[in-house]
Coordinates of C-alpha atoms in Angstrom, one line a residue:
Chain W
M12 CA -11.0 37.0 15.5
K13 CA -10.0 38.7 12.2
I14 CA -9.1 36.2 9.6
G15 CA -7.0 36.6 6.5
F16 CA -6.4 34.2 3.6
I17 CA -3.5 34.4 1.1
G18 CA -3.2 32.3 -2.0
L19 CA -6.5 31.7 -3.9
G20 CA -5.6 29.1 -6.5
I21 CA -7.2 25.7 -7.2
M22 CA -6.9 24.7 -3.5
G23 CA -6.9 28.1 -1.7
R24 CA -10.0 29.5 -3.3
P25 CA -12.5 26.8 -2.2
M26 CA -10.9 26.6 1.2
A27 CA -11.4 30.4 1.7
L28 CA -14.9 30.1 0.4
N29 CA -15.7 27.5 3.0
L30 CA -14.5 29.8 5.7
L31 CA -16.9 32.5 4.4
K32 CA -19.7 30.0 4.1
H33 CA -19.3 29.2 7.8
G34 CA -19.9 32.9 8.6
H35 CA -16.4 34.1 9.2
A36 CA -15.5 37.6 7.9
L37 CA -12.5 37.2 5.6
R38 CA -9.9 39.5 4.2
V39 CA -8.0 38.0 1.2
W40 CA -5.0 38.7 -1.0
S41 CA -3.6 36.9 -4.0
R42 CA -0.6 37.5 -6.2
R43 CA -2.9 37.3 -9.2
E44 CA -5.6 40.0 -8.8
A45 CA -8.1 38.1 -10.9
S46 CA -8.0 35.2 -8.4
M47 CA -9.5 37.5 -5.7
Q48 CA -12.7 38.2 -7.6
A49 CA -14.6 35.0 -6.6
L50 CA -13.9 35.8 -3.0
L51 CA -14.9 39.5 -3.2
D52 CA -18.1 38.4 -5.0
A53 CA -18.8 36.0 -2.1
G54 CA -18.4 38.8 0.5
A55 CA -14.7 38.9 1.4
T56 CA -12.8 42.2 1.5
G57 CA -9.5 42.6 -0.3
A58 CA -6.1 43.7 0.8
T59 CA -3.5 45.4 -1.4
N60 CA -0.6 43.3 0.0
P61 CA 0.2 40.8 2.7
A62 CA 1.6 43.5 5.1
E63 CA -1.6 45.5 4.9
L64 CA -3.7 42.4 5.4
A65 CA -1.6 41.5 8.4
S66 CA -2.0 45.0 10.0
D67 CA -5.6 44.1 10.9
A68 CA -5.6 40.3 11.3
D69 CA -5.4 37.7 14.2
I70 CA -5.0 34.6 12.0
I71 CA -3.7 34.4 8.5
F72 CA -3.9 31.3 6.3
T73 CA -1.5 30.8 3.4
M74 CA -1.9 28.4 0.6
V75 CA 0.8 28.9 -2.1
P76 CA 2.8 26.6 -4.4
D77 CA 6.1 26.0 -2.6
A78 CA 8.5 27.0 0.2
P79 CA 10.0 30.1 -1.6
D80 CA 6.4 31.4 -2.1
V81 CA 5.6 31.0 1.6
H82 CA 8.8 32.7 2.5
E83 CA 8.1 35.7 0.2
V84 CA 4.6 36.1 1.5
L85 CA 5.9 36.1 5.1
F86 CA 9.2 37.9 4.8
G87 CA 9.1 39.7 1.5
D88 CA 9.1 43.6 1.1
K89 CA 5.4 43.8 1.7
G90 CA 5.2 40.5 3.5
I91 CA 3.1 39.5 6.5
T92 CA 5.9 40.2 9.0
K93 CA 6.2 43.8 7.8
G94 CA 2.6 44.6 9.0
A95 CA 1.9 42.0 11.7
R96 CA 0.6 42.9 15.1
P97 CA 2.0 41.0 18.1
G98 CA 0.2 37.7 18.7
L99 CA -0.6 37.1 15.1
I100 CA -1.0 33.4 14.2
A101 CA 0.4 32.5 10.7
V102 CA -1.0 29.1 9.4
D103 CA 0.7 27.8 6.3
M104 CA -1.4 25.1 4.6
S105 CA 0.9 24.7 1.6
T106 CA 2.9 21.5 1.1
I107 CA 6.6 22.2 1.7
N108 CA 9.7 20.6 3.2
P109 CA 9.3 20.0 6.9
I110 CA 12.8 21.4 7.5
A111 CA 11.7 24.6 5.8
A112 CA 8.6 24.7 8.0
R113 CA 10.7 24.4 11.2
T114 CA 12.9 27.3 10.0
L115 CA 9.8 29.4 9.3
A116 CA 8.4 28.6 12.8
S117 CA 11.6 29.6 14.5
D118 CA 12.1 32.8 12.5
L119 CA 8.5 33.9 13.2
D120 CA 8.8 33.0 16.8
A121 CA 11.6 35.5 17.1
L122 CA 9.2 38.1 15.9
G123 CA 6.4 37.2 18.3
I124 CA 4.4 35.5 15.6
D125 CA 2.9 32.0 16.2
F126 CA 3.1 29.5 13.4
L127 CA 1.3 26.3 12.4
D128 CA 2.3 24.1 9.5
A129 CA -1.0 22.5 8.4
P130 CA -0.8 20.9 5.0
V131 CA -3.8 19.1 3.6
S132 CA -4.6 16.0 1.6
G133 CA -7.8 15.3 -0.4
G134 CA -7.2 17.5 -3.5
E135 CA -9.5 20.0 -5.2
V136 CA -12.5 17.7 -4.6
G137 CA -11.9 17.7 -0.8
A138 CA -11.2 21.4 -0.8
I139 CA -14.5 22.2 -2.4
A140 CA -16.5 19.8 -0.2
G141 CA -14.7 20.9 3.0
T142 CA -13.6 17.3 3.6
L143 CA -9.8 17.7 3.5
S144 CA -7.5 15.9 5.9
I145 CA -5.5 18.5 7.7
M146 CA -2.3 17.5 9.6
A147 CA -1.0 20.3 11.8
G148 CA 2.3 20.9 13.6
G149 CA 3.0 23.6 16.3
K150 CA 2.1 24.5 19.8
P151 CA -1.0 22.8 21.2
E152 CA -2.5 26.1 22.5
V153 CA -2.1 27.7 19.1
F154 CA -3.6 24.7 17.4
A155 CA -6.6 24.9 19.8
R156 CA -7.3 28.5 18.7
V157 CA -7.2 27.7 15.0
Q158 CA -9.1 24.4 15.2
P159 CA -12.6 25.9 14.7
Y160 CA -11.4 27.4 11.4
F161 CA -9.7 24.2 10.3
A162 CA -13.1 22.5 10.9
C163 CA -14.6 24.7 8.2
M164 CA -12.2 23.3 5.6
G165 CA -11.5 19.7 6.7
K166 CA -13.2 16.6 7.9
T167 CA -10.2 15.0 9.7
V168 CA -8.1 17.5 11.6
S169 CA -5.1 16.2 13.5
H170 CA -2.5 17.9 15.7
V171 CA 0.4 15.5 15.0
G172 CA 3.3 17.2 16.9
K173 CA 5.5 20.3 17.1
A174 CA 6.6 22.7 14.3
G175 CA 7.3 20.8 11.1
A176 CA 5.3 17.7 12.2
G177 CA 2.4 18.6 10.0
Q178 CA 4.6 18.7 6.9
A179 CA 6.3 15.5 7.9
A180 CA 2.9 13.8 8.3
K181 CA 2.0 15.0 4.9
A182 CA 5.3 13.7 3.6
A183 CA 4.5 10.3 5.2
N184 CA 1.2 10.4 3.4
Q185 CA 3.0 11.1 0.1
I186 CA 5.4 8.2 0.8
I187 CA 2.6 5.8 1.2
T188 CA 0.4 7.1 -1.7
G189 CA 3.3 7.4 -4.1
V190 CA 4.9 4.1 -3.4
S191 CA 1.5 2.4 -3.4
V192 CA 0.7 3.5 -7.0
M193 CA 4.0 2.1 -8.3
M194 CA 3.6 -1.1 -6.2
V195 CA 0.1 -1.8 -7.6
A196 CA 1.6 -1.2 -11.1
E197 CA 4.3 -3.8 -10.4
A198 CA 1.8 -6.3 -9.1
F199 CA -0.5 -5.8 -12.2
N200 CA 2.5 -6.2 -14.6
F201 CA 3.7 -9.4 -12.9
A202 CA 0.2 -10.8 -13.0
E203 CA -0.5 -9.7 -16.6
K204 CA 2.8 -11.3 -17.9
N205 CA 1.6 -14.5 -16.3
G206 CA -1.8 -14.5 -17.9
V207 CA -3.9 -13.3 -15.0
D208 CA -7.3 -11.6 -15.6
L209 CA -6.5 -8.2 -13.9
V210 CA -10.2 -7.3 -13.3
R211 CA -10.7 -10.5 -11.2
L212 CA -7.3 -10.1 -9.6
R213 CA -8.2 -6.6 -8.3
E214 CA -11.4 -7.9 -6.9
A215 CA -9.8 -10.9 -5.3
L216 CA -7.0 -8.8 -3.7
M217 CA -9.5 -6.2 -2.4
G218 CA -11.0 -9.0 -0.3
G219 CA -7.8 -9.7 1.6
S220 CA -4.7 -8.3 3.2
A221 CA -3.6 -6.5 0.0
A222 CA -6.6 -4.2 0.1
S223 CA -6.0 -0.4 0.0
K224 CA -7.5 2.8 -1.2
T225 CA -4.8 2.9 -3.9
L226 CA -5.6 -0.6 -5.2
E227 CA -9.3 0.3 -5.2
V228 CA -9.1 3.7 -6.9
H229 CA -5.8 3.8 -8.8
G230 CA -5.9 0.1 -9.6
Q231 CA -9.3 0.7 -11.3
R232 CA -7.8 3.7 -13.2
M233 CA -5.0 1.4 -14.5
L234 CA -7.5 -1.2 -15.6
D235 CA -9.5 1.6 -17.4
R236 CA -6.3 3.1 -18.9
H237 CA -7.8 6.4 -17.5
F238 CA -4.7 8.6 -17.5
D239 CA -6.3 12.0 -17.5
P240 CA -5.5 13.7 -14.2
G241 CA -6.4 13.2 -11.4
F242 CA -3.1 13.9 -9.7
K243 CA -0.5 14.9 -12.3
S244 CA 2.8 13.1 -12.5
W245 CA 4.8 16.3 -12.2
M246 CA 3.1 17.0 -8.9
R247 CA 3.9 13.5 -7.7
Q248 CA 7.5 14.0 -8.8
K249 CA 7.6 17.3 -6.9
D250 CA 6.2 15.7 -3.7
M251 CA 8.6 12.8 -3.9
N252 CA 11.5 15.2 -4.3
I253 CA 10.4 17.2 -1.2
V254 CA 10.5 13.9 0.8
M255 CA 13.9 12.8 -0.6
E256 CA 15.4 16.3 0.0
A257 CA 14.4 16.2 3.6
A258 CA 15.4 12.5 3.9
H259 CA 18.8 13.4 2.6
A260 CA 19.3 16.3 4.9
L261 CA 18.2 14.3 8.0
G262 CA 19.9 11.0 7.0
I263 CA 16.7 8.9 6.7
C264 CA 17.0 5.7 4.7
L265 CA 14.0 5.3 2.3
P266 CA 14.8 2.7 -0.4
L267 CA 11.2 2.3 -1.8
T268 CA 10.5 6.1 -1.7
A269 CA 13.8 6.7 -3.5
A270 CA 13.0 4.1 -6.2
T271 CA 9.6 5.7 -6.7
A272 CA 11.1 9.2 -7.0
Q273 CA 13.5 7.9 -9.6
M274 CA 10.6 6.4 -11.6
Y275 CA 8.7 9.7 -11.7
N276 CA 11.9 11.3 -12.9
A277 CA 11.7 8.8 -15.8
V278 CA 8.0 9.7 -16.3
M279 CA 9.1 13.3 -16.7
A280 CA 11.8 12.4 -19.1
S281 CA 9.2 10.7 -21.2
D282 CA 7.2 14.0 -21.3
L283 CA 4.4 12.5 -19.4
G284 CA 4.3 15.1 -16.6
E285 CA 0.7 16.2 -17.4
A286 CA -0.7 12.7 -17.2
D287 CA -2.2 11.2 -14.1
Q288 CA 0.4 9.6 -11.7
T289 CA -0.9 6.1 -12.7
I290 CA 0.9 6.6 -16.0
V291 CA 3.8 5.0 -14.2
I292 CA 2.3 1.6 -15.1
K293 CA 2.9 2.4 -18.8
L294 CA 6.5 3.1 -18.2
L295 CA 6.9 -0.1 -16.2
E296 CA 5.0 -2.0 -18.9
Q297 CA 7.6 -0.8 -21.5
L298 CA 10.4 -1.9 -19.1
S299 CA 8.9 -5.3 -18.9
G300 CA 8.1 -5.8 -22.6
I301 CA 4.4 -5.6 -22.1
R302 CA 2.8 -4.0 -25.2
K303 CA -0.4 -2.0 -24.8
D304 CA -2.1 1.1 -26.4
Chain X
M8 CA -16.6 -37.6 -6.2
K9 CA -13.8 -39.2 -4.2
I10 CA -11.6 -36.6 -2.6
G11 CA -8.0 -36.9 -1.4
F12 CA -5.8 -34.5 0.5
I13 CA -2.1 -34.6 0.7
G14 CA 0.0 -32.3 3.1
L15 CA -1.5 -31.9 6.6
G16 CA 0.6 -29.2 8.1
I17 CA -0.3 -25.9 9.7
M18 CA -2.4 -24.9 6.6
G19 CA -3.4 -28.3 5.1
R20 CA -4.8 -29.8 8.3
P21 CA -7.5 -27.3 9.0
M22 CA -8.3 -27.0 5.3
A23 CA -8.8 -30.8 5.1
L24 CA -10.9 -30.7 8.3
N25 CA -13.2 -28.1 6.7
L26 CA -13.8 -30.5 3.8
L27 CA -14.8 -33.2 6.3
K28 CA -17.0 -30.8 8.2
H29 CA -19.0 -30.1 5.0
G30 CA -19.7 -33.8 4.8
H31 CA -17.2 -34.8 2.1
A32 CA -15.6 -38.3 2.6
L33 CA -11.8 -37.7 2.5
R34 CA -8.7 -39.9 2.1
V35 CA -5.5 -38.3 3.3
W36 CA -1.8 -38.8 3.2
S37 CA 1.1 -36.9 4.9
R38 CA 4.8 -37.4 4.8
R39 CA 4.8 -37.3 8.6
E40 CA 2.5 -40.0 9.7
A41 CA 1.7 -38.2 13.0
S42 CA 0.1 -35.4 11.0
M43 CA -2.6 -37.7 9.8
Q44 CA -4.0 -38.6 13.2
A45 CA -6.2 -35.5 13.6
L46 CA -7.8 -36.2 10.3
L47 CA -8.3 -40.0 11.0
D48 CA -9.8 -39.0 14.3
A49 CA -12.3 -36.8 12.5
G50 CA -13.4 -39.5 10.1
A51 CA -11.0 -39.4 7.2
T52 CA -9.4 -42.6 5.9
G53 CA -5.6 -42.9 5.4
A54 CA -3.6 -43.9 2.4
T55 CA -0.1 -45.5 2.5
N56 CA 1.3 -43.3 -0.2
P57 CA 0.1 -40.8 -2.9
A58 CA 0.0 -43.4 -5.6
E59 CA -2.3 -45.6 -3.6
L60 CA -4.5 -42.6 -2.7
A61 CA -4.7 -41.6 -6.4
S62 CA -5.8 -45.1 -7.4
D63 CA -9.3 -44.4 -5.9
A64 CA -9.6 -40.6 -6.2
D65 CA -11.3 -38.1 -8.5
I66 CA -9.8 -34.9 -7.0
I67 CA -6.6 -34.7 -5.0
F68 CA -5.6 -31.5 -3.2
T69 CA -2.0 -30.9 -2.3
M70 CA -0.7 -28.4 0.3
V71 CA 3.0 -28.8 0.8
P72 CA 6.0 -26.4 1.4
D73 CA 7.5 -25.7 -2.0
A74 CA 7.8 -26.7 -5.7
P75 CA 10.1 -29.7 -5.2
D76 CA 7.7 -31.1 -2.6
V77 CA 4.8 -30.7 -5.1
H78 CA 6.9 -32.4 -7.8
E79 CA 7.8 -35.3 -5.5
V80 CA 4.2 -35.9 -4.5
L81 CA 3.1 -35.9 -8.1
F82 CA 6.0 -37.5 -10.0
G83 CA 8.0 -39.3 -7.3
D84 CA 8.4 -43.1 -7.1
K85 CA 5.1 -43.5 -5.2
G86 CA 3.6 -40.2 -6.5
I87 CA 0.1 -39.4 -7.6
T88 CA 0.9 -40.0 -11.3
K89 CA 2.0 -43.6 -10.5
G90 CA -1.5 -44.5 -9.4
A91 CA -3.8 -42.0 -11.0
R92 CA -6.9 -43.0 -13.0
P93 CA -7.8 -41.1 -16.2
G94 CA -9.6 -37.9 -15.6
L95 CA -8.1 -37.2 -12.2
I96 CA -8.0 -33.6 -11.2
A97 CA -4.9 -32.5 -9.2
V98 CA -5.3 -29.3 -7.3
D99 CA -2.1 -27.8 -5.8
M100 CA -2.9 -25.2 -3.2
S101 CA 0.8 -24.7 -2.1
T102 CA 2.5 -21.4 -2.9
I103 CA 5.1 -22.0 -5.6
N104 CA 6.6 -20.2 -8.6
P105 CA 4.0 -19.7 -11.4
I106 CA 6.5 -21.0 -14.0
A107 CA 6.8 -24.2 -12.1
A108 CA 3.0 -24.4 -11.9
R109 CA 2.7 -24.1 -15.7
T110 CA 5.3 -26.9 -16.1
L111 CA 3.3 -29.1 -13.8
A112 CA 0.1 -28.4 -15.7
S113 CA 1.6 -29.3 -19.0
D114 CA 3.4 -32.4 -17.7
L115 CA 0.2 -33.6 -16.1
D116 CA -1.9 -32.8 -19.2
A117 CA 0.3 -35.2 -21.2
L118 CA -0.7 -37.9 -18.8
G119 CA -4.4 -37.1 -19.0
I120 CA -4.5 -35.5 -15.6
D121 CA -6.2 -32.1 -15.2
F122 CA -4.5 -29.5 -13.0
L123 CA -5.4 -26.4 -11.1
D124 CA -2.9 -24.1 -9.3
A125 CA -4.9 -22.7 -6.4
P126 CA -2.8 -21.0 -3.8
V127 CA -4.4 -19.3 -0.8
S128 CA -4.0 -16.2 1.3
G129 CA -5.4 -15.6 4.8
G130 CA -2.9 -17.7 6.9
E131 CA -3.6 -20.3 9.6
V132 CA -6.5 -18.2 11.0
G133 CA -8.2 -18.1 7.6
A134 CA -7.5 -21.8 7.1
I135 CA -9.2 -22.7 10.4
A136 CA -12.2 -20.4 9.9
G137 CA -12.6 -21.5 6.2
T138 CA -12.3 -17.9 5.1
L139 CA -9.2 -18.2 2.9
S140 CA -8.9 -16.3 -0.4
I141 CA -8.3 -18.8 -3.1
M142 CA -6.9 -17.7 -6.5
A143 CA -7.1 -20.5 -9.1
G144 CA -5.6 -20.9 -12.5
G145 CA -6.5 -23.6 -15.1
K146 CA -9.3 -24.7 -17.4
P147 CA -12.7 -23.1 -16.6
E148 CA -14.6 -26.4 -16.7
V149 CA -12.1 -28.0 -14.3
F150 CA -12.4 -25.0 -12.0
A151 CA -16.2 -25.4 -12.1
R152 CA -16.0 -29.0 -10.9
V153 CA -13.7 -28.1 -8.0
Q154 CA -15.5 -24.9 -6.9
P155 CA -17.9 -26.6 -4.4
Y156 CA -14.9 -28.0 -2.6
F157 CA -13.0 -24.7 -2.6
A158 CA -16.1 -23.1 -1.1
C159 CA -15.6 -25.3 2.0
M160 CA -12.1 -23.9 2.5
G161 CA -12.4 -20.3 1.4
K162 CA -14.6 -17.2 1.4
T163 CA -13.3 -15.5 -1.7
V164 CA -12.7 -18.0 -4.5
S165 CA -11.6 -16.5 -7.8
H166 CA -10.8 -18.2 -11.2
V167 CA -8.1 -15.7 -12.4
G168 CA -6.9 -17.3 -15.6
K169 CA -5.2 -20.3 -17.2
A170 CA -2.5 -22.5 -15.7
G171 CA -0.1 -20.6 -13.5
A172 CA -2.4 -17.6 -13.1
G173 CA -3.4 -18.7 -9.6
Q174 CA 0.2 -18.6 -8.5
A175 CA 0.8 -15.4 -10.3
A176 CA -2.2 -13.8 -8.5
K177 CA -0.8 -15.0 -5.2
A178 CA 2.6 -13.5 -6.2
A179 CA 0.8 -10.2 -7.0
N180 CA -0.7 -10.4 -3.5
Q181 CA 2.8 -11.0 -2.1
I182 CA 4.2 -8.0 -4.0
I183 CA 1.6 -5.7 -2.5
T184 CA 1.6 -7.1 1.0
G185 CA 5.4 -7.3 1.1
V186 CA 6.1 -3.8 -0.3
S187 CA 3.3 -2.3 1.8
V188 CA 4.9 -3.4 5.1
M189 CA 8.3 -1.8 4.2
M190 CA 6.5 1.3 2.8
V191 CA 4.7 1.9 6.1
A192 CA 8.0 1.4 7.9
E193 CA 9.6 4.1 5.7
A194 CA 6.7 6.5 6.3
F195 CA 6.8 6.0 10.1
N196 CA 10.6 6.5 10.2
F197 CA 10.4 9.7 8.2
A198 CA 7.6 11.0 10.4
E199 CA 9.3 9.9 13.6
K200 CA 12.6 11.6 12.7
N201 CA 10.6 14.8 12.2
G202 CA 8.8 14.7 15.6
V203 CA 5.4 13.4 14.5
D204 CA 3.2 11.5 17.0
L205 CA 2.9 8.2 15.2
V206 CA -0.3 7.1 16.8
R207 CA -2.1 10.2 15.6
L208 CA -0.4 9.9 12.2
R209 CA -1.7 6.4 11.7
E210 CA -5.2 7.5 12.6
A211 CA -5.0 10.6 10.3
L212 CA -3.7 8.5 7.4
M213 CA -6.3 5.8 7.8
G214 CA -8.9 8.5 7.1
G215 CA -7.5 9.3 3.6
S216 CA -6.0 8.0 0.4
A217 CA -3.1 6.3 2.3
A218 CA -5.5 3.9 4.0
S219 CA -4.7 0.2 3.7
K220 CA -5.1 -3.1 5.5
T221 CA -1.3 -3.0 6.0
L222 CA -1.3 0.5 7.6
E223 CA -4.2 -0.7 9.8
V224 CA -2.9 -4.0 11.0
H225 CA 0.9 -3.9 10.5
G226 CA 1.1 -0.2 11.2
Q227 CA -0.5 -1.0 14.6
R228 CA 2.0 -3.8 15.2
M229 CA 4.9 -1.5 14.6
L230 CA 3.5 1.1 17.0
D231 CA 3.1 -1.7 19.6
R232 CA 6.6 -3.1 18.9
H233 CA 4.7 -6.5 18.6
F234 CA 7.3 -8.5 16.7
D235 CA 6.1 -12.0 17.6
P236 CA 4.8 -13.7 14.5
G237 CA 2.4 -13.3 12.8
F238 CA 4.0 -13.9 9.5
K239 CA 7.6 -14.8 9.9
S240 CA 10.4 -12.8 8.1
W241 CA 11.9 -16.0 6.6
M242 CA 8.5 -16.8 5.0
R243 CA 8.3 -13.2 3.6
Q244 CA 11.9 -13.6 2.3
K245 CA 10.9 -16.9 0.6
D246 CA 7.8 -15.4 -1.0
M247 CA 9.7 -12.4 -2.3
N248 CA 12.3 -14.7 -3.7
I249 CA 9.7 -16.7 -5.6
V250 CA 8.4 -13.5 -7.1
M251 CA 11.9 -12.3 -8.0
E252 CA 12.9 -15.6 -9.6
A253 CA 9.9 -15.6 -11.8
A254 CA 10.4 -11.9 -12.6
H255 CA 14.0 -12.6 -13.6
A256 CA 13.0 -15.6 -15.8
L257 CA 10.2 -13.6 -17.5
G258 CA 12.0 -10.3 -17.8
I259 CA 9.6 -8.3 -15.6
C260 CA 11.0 -5.1 -14.1
L261 CA 10.0 -4.8 -10.4
P262 CA 12.1 -2.1 -8.7
L263 CA 10.1 -1.9 -5.4
T264 CA 9.7 -5.6 -5.1
A265 CA 13.4 -6.1 -5.7
A266 CA 14.3 -3.5 -3.0
T267 CA 11.9 -5.2 -0.6
A268 CA 13.4 -8.7 -1.3
Q269 CA 16.9 -7.2 -0.6
M270 CA 15.7 -5.8 2.7
Y271 CA 14.4 -9.2 3.9
N272 CA 17.8 -10.7 2.9
A273 CA 19.2 -8.1 5.3
V274 CA 16.6 -9.1 8.0
M275 CA 17.8 -12.8 7.6
A276 CA 21.5 -11.6 7.8
S277 CA 20.6 -10.0 11.2
D278 CA 19.3 -13.4 12.4
L279 CA 15.7 -12.0 12.6
G280 CA 14.1 -14.7 10.4
E281 CA 11.8 -16.0 13.2
A282 CA 10.5 -12.5 14.0
D283 CA 7.3 -11.1 12.4
Q284 CA 7.8 -9.4 9.0
T285 CA 7.2 -6.0 10.6
I286 CA 10.7 -6.3 12.2
V287 CA 11.9 -4.7 9.0
I288 CA 11.1 -1.3 10.6
K289 CA 13.8 -2.1 13.2
L290 CA 16.4 -2.6 10.5
L291 CA 15.3 0.6 8.7
E292 CA 15.4 2.5 12.1
Q293 CA 19.0 1.4 12.5
L294 CA 19.8 2.6 8.9
S295 CA 18.3 6.0 9.7
G296 CA 19.9 6.4 13.1
I297 CA 16.6 6.0 15.0
R298 CA 17.4 4.4 18.4
K299 CA 14.7 2.3 20.1
D300 CA 14.4 -0.8 22.3

């Protein structure tokens, strides 16, 4: 199998490197030529554009910022579809709207190209360590062919349904992780205003039914006032907006997710987009008259 | 130390039994005489009213439905304060508004009675097993004297601050557990409407940063459509309203908690108060046009 990788940024570069480390020959392309160097140094070959890369590939992974970027790499002037051979599998690992993913799948299907949407969670740390969670949507037989390559990049690899299901699973992940951060901030503020020792509170709650990864990790961040990212607020806002756009288009009622999205709009309006997502507690403190640093 | 226990319902009865099992002589009283029998059978002595019980007690635990009940037991015609000796410690383990708890503490202090608010989480199962989480507010030296008795009833016993802090910690627990159930329901509905296999989704999410006790336990309940209680929706509504009343009085801004409280009002309006709290997913399914059983 000939493997290609497009998009070599913070996430894509370590993911591609992990494919190389597992002994897979790799051809790469990136919009920014400088981003390719680390991969070329590690033994990958370079392509001059996505079409040229596609002319000699069986599977191409893409990892780019958003839906328009995926579309450009696939359908642009020198896009993958301009050079693809029949039977190519295109695997988009970017995080985009599930509706956009379904459209891509169906447009590619018409051209004889198979598609998987396979977004990841776990961040840069997980990308480097090869411990990402990968949630894939698409045909089972296509997933089966790509699975050995997913295993080079991720620890938990799940086939969660048909086209778009991967992005929807990622969105469900974002609903829970996004709402959870704000929920812990609300609980902490309520407790603080009532004179509770928050360090002991977090410990006590971690022993019971309120326990969660978010309370453990982001709760500790809030106690430490450790607002360096981490996961930046503008990325949280972007992810919440992807969810809300899809929910609006499909008529899904998400009261808590909507309120969380609104609060990250307010975080942006306070010029706090570069701070860690836990900064939302600071905004809620102001709204509750709690004065801190 | 002479120990009394008032309120022998679903929670109070097993808690009092656990004190007896650890070898502590116990005097009990309950509004419903029938509730006392199990304790008398197990070796407790009975009192005719709270005042009489207080006349020969060093510590009295109360476990009753709500703030007016606690107030009646303490300050009613034959209440604890009518018979209490100087130096009595009153420990209320009911779940009530933290503001009400602070008022009780200060009114009792004026009468020379020490007070701890020490609500629990863990439900009937934890009460029977003696594995409750107990979150206590009050003076450190008073907490220290009661701690050996708490240890008979609970696994995690935390002194989280001054008077009212125990109730506030319990409220923080309710904020997180209440919001979490609705949040998981939103994530599941979004995923389902996008064709995701929910069983695989839950598994995948449990492996990452979305992991929580709620996703594990109540997520599984939602997949099983297991809406027998569990924790009844009307109790969830009551707890959310306690939080919102206190938040309103103290000027604490809780957007997600407020939205969750509203949704349980809607659950009640649909005559689903006796169903498990996870029934909220059914309401959200209707609001999103998802048709199921």
